[in-house]
Amino acid sequence: MKIDLQYGSRLRLRDGAGVAITTHAGQVWITEQGSRRDVILRPGQSFTLLRPGLAIVEALDHASISLEARRLAWTAA
């Protein structure tokens, strides 16, 4: 899913652990609830959300991003 964000706009993602965010244009700032680490993505960079709870993606200028659900595959023994 591709999303265009205007400068200063925010996208709120709930329980997004495993969702990959890729920046195609502009820059975005990402913060996750419970994490001390914030991430800034530039064009061509990706980051996969690691935590459940709220994550916020904020456009630092006009930005274009895509979201892709990437869940870990596992099998029970």
PDB file of C-alpha atoms in Angstrom:
ATOM      1  CA  MET A   1       0.000   0.000   0.000  1.00  0.00           C
ATOM      2  CA  LYS A   2       1.521   3.341  -1.080  1.00  0.00           C
ATOM      3  CA  ILE A   3       0.797   6.457   0.980  1.00  0.00           C
ATOM      4  CA  ASP A   4       1.656  10.102   0.290  1.00  0.00           C
ATOM      5  CA  LEU A   5       2.251  12.259   3.364  1.00  0.00           C
ATOM      6  CA  GLN A   6       2.410  16.046   3.451  1.00  0.00           C
ATOM      7  CA  TYR A   7       5.014  17.803   5.621  1.00  0.00           C
ATOM      8  CA  GLY A   8       4.145  17.369   9.298  1.00  0.00           C
ATOM      9  CA  SER A   9       1.362  14.843   8.768  1.00  0.00           C
ATOM     10  CA  ARG A  10       1.334  11.718  10.901  1.00  0.00           C
ATOM     11  CA  LEU A  11       0.305   8.153  10.304  1.00  0.00           C
ATOM     12  CA  ARG A  12      -0.621   6.119  13.393  1.00  0.00           C
ATOM     13  CA  LEU A  13      -0.180   2.355  13.238  1.00  0.00           C
ATOM     14  CA  ARG A  14      -1.553   0.135  15.998  1.00  0.00           C
ATOM     15  CA  ASP A  15      -0.039  -3.277  16.683  1.00  0.00           C
ATOM     16  CA  GLY A  16       2.121  -3.044  13.564  1.00  0.00           C
ATOM     17  CA  ALA A  17       4.913  -5.410  14.630  1.00  0.00           C
ATOM     18  CA  GLY A  18       6.193  -7.031  11.441  1.00  0.00           C
ATOM     19  CA  VAL A  19       5.049  -4.223   9.121  1.00  0.00           C
ATOM     20  CA  ALA A  20       7.839  -2.944   6.855  1.00  0.00           C
ATOM     21  CA  ILE A  21       7.856   0.768   6.007  1.00  0.00           C
ATOM     22  CA  THR A  22       9.751   1.819   2.876  1.00  0.00           C
ATOM     23  CA  THR A  23      10.359   5.439   1.916  1.00  0.00           C
ATOM     24  CA  HIS A  24      10.181   6.262  -1.803  1.00  0.00           C
ATOM     25  CA  ALA A  25      10.454  10.062  -1.569  1.00  0.00           C
ATOM     26  CA  GLY A  26      11.136  12.556   1.220  1.00  0.00           C
ATOM     27  CA  GLN A  27      12.019  11.669   4.782  1.00  0.00           C
ATOM     28  CA  VAL A  28       9.984  10.218   7.638  1.00  0.00           C
ATOM     29  CA  TRP A  29      10.532   9.886  11.370  1.00  0.00           C
ATOM     30  CA  ILE A  30       9.316   6.702  13.064  1.00  0.00           C
ATOM     31  CA  THR A  31       8.824   6.108  16.774  1.00  0.00           C
ATOM     32  CA  GLU A  32       7.418   3.009  18.467  1.00  0.00           C
ATOM     33  CA  GLN A  33       5.701   2.821  21.832  1.00  0.00           C
ATOM     34  CA  GLY A  34       8.049   1.419  24.457  1.00  0.00           C
ATOM     35  CA  SER A  35      11.204   1.938  22.394  1.00  0.00           C
ATOM     36  CA  ARG A  36      13.946   4.439  23.135  1.00  0.00           C
ATOM     37  CA  ARG A  37      15.078   4.260  19.518  1.00  0.00           C
ATOM     38  CA  ASP A  38      13.649   6.534  16.840  1.00  0.00           C
ATOM     39  CA  VAL A  39      14.323   6.005  13.149  1.00  0.00           C
ATOM     40  CA  ILE A  40      14.629   8.444  10.250  1.00  0.00           C
ATOM     41  CA  LEU A  41      14.180   6.976   6.768  1.00  0.00           C
ATOM     42  CA  ARG A  42      15.346   8.558   3.534  1.00  0.00           C
ATOM     43  CA  PRO A  43      14.360   7.468   0.003  1.00  0.00           C
ATOM     44  CA  GLY A  44      15.132   3.804  -0.629  1.00  0.00           C
ATOM     45  CA  GLN A  45      15.429   2.917   3.060  1.00  0.00           C
ATOM     46  CA  SER A  46      13.172   0.504   4.960  1.00  0.00           C
ATOM     47  CA  PHE A  47      12.432  -0.304   8.569  1.00  0.00           C
ATOM     48  CA  THR A  48      10.347  -3.135  10.021  1.00  0.00           C
ATOM     49  CA  LEU A  49       8.322  -2.307  13.125  1.00  0.00           C
ATOM     50  CA  LEU A  50       9.441  -4.473  16.009  1.00  0.00           C
ATOM     51  CA  ARG A  51       6.926  -3.781  18.770  1.00  0.00           C
ATOM     52  CA  PRO A  52       3.213  -4.169  19.346  1.00  0.00           C
ATOM     53  CA  GLY A  53       1.357  -1.041  20.429  1.00  0.00           C
ATOM     54  CA  LEU A  54       1.368   2.366  18.778  1.00  0.00           C
ATOM     55  CA  ALA A  55       3.886   3.450  16.136  1.00  0.00           C
ATOM     56  CA  ILE A  56       3.895   6.926  14.615  1.00  0.00           C
ATOM     57  CA  VAL A  57       5.292   7.834  11.207  1.00  0.00           C
ATOM     58  CA  GLU A  58       5.722  11.587  10.669  1.00  0.00           C
ATOM     59  CA  ALA A  59       6.662  13.259   7.386  1.00  0.00           C
ATOM     60  CA  LEU A  60       9.684  15.546   7.742  1.00  0.00           C
ATOM     61  CA  ASP A  61       8.874  16.911   4.265  1.00  0.00           C
ATOM     62  CA  HIS A  62       6.554  15.732   1.487  1.00  0.00           C
ATOM     63  CA  ALA A  63       7.036  11.964   1.566  1.00  0.00           C
ATOM     64  CA  SER A  64       5.855   8.828  -0.155  1.00  0.00           C
ATOM     65  CA  ILE A  65       5.976   5.518   1.721  1.00  0.00           C
ATOM     66  CA  SER A  66       4.693   1.999   1.344  1.00  0.00           C
ATOM     67  CA  LEU A  67       3.636  -0.517   3.971  1.00  0.00           C
ATOM     68  CA  GLU A  68       4.082  -4.262   3.644  1.00  0.00           C
ATOM     69  CA  ALA A  69       3.097  -6.858   6.228  1.00  0.00           C
ATOM     70  CA  ARG A  70       6.007  -9.177   6.889  1.00  0.00           C
ATOM     71  CA  ARG A  71       5.161 -11.794   9.439  1.00  0.00           C
ATOM     72  CA  LEU A  72       7.643 -14.340  10.688  1.00  0.00           C
ATOM     73  CA  ALA A  73       6.969 -17.838   9.424  1.00  0.00           C
ATOM     74  CA  TRP A  74       7.185 -20.556  12.054  1.00  0.00           C
ATOM     75  CA  THR A  75       6.061 -24.094  12.581  1.00  0.00           C
ATOM     76  CA  ALA A  76       5.324 -26.010  15.749  1.00  0.00           C
ATOM     77  CA  ALA A  77       7.485 -29.046  16.385  1.00  0.00           C
TER      78      ALA A  77
END
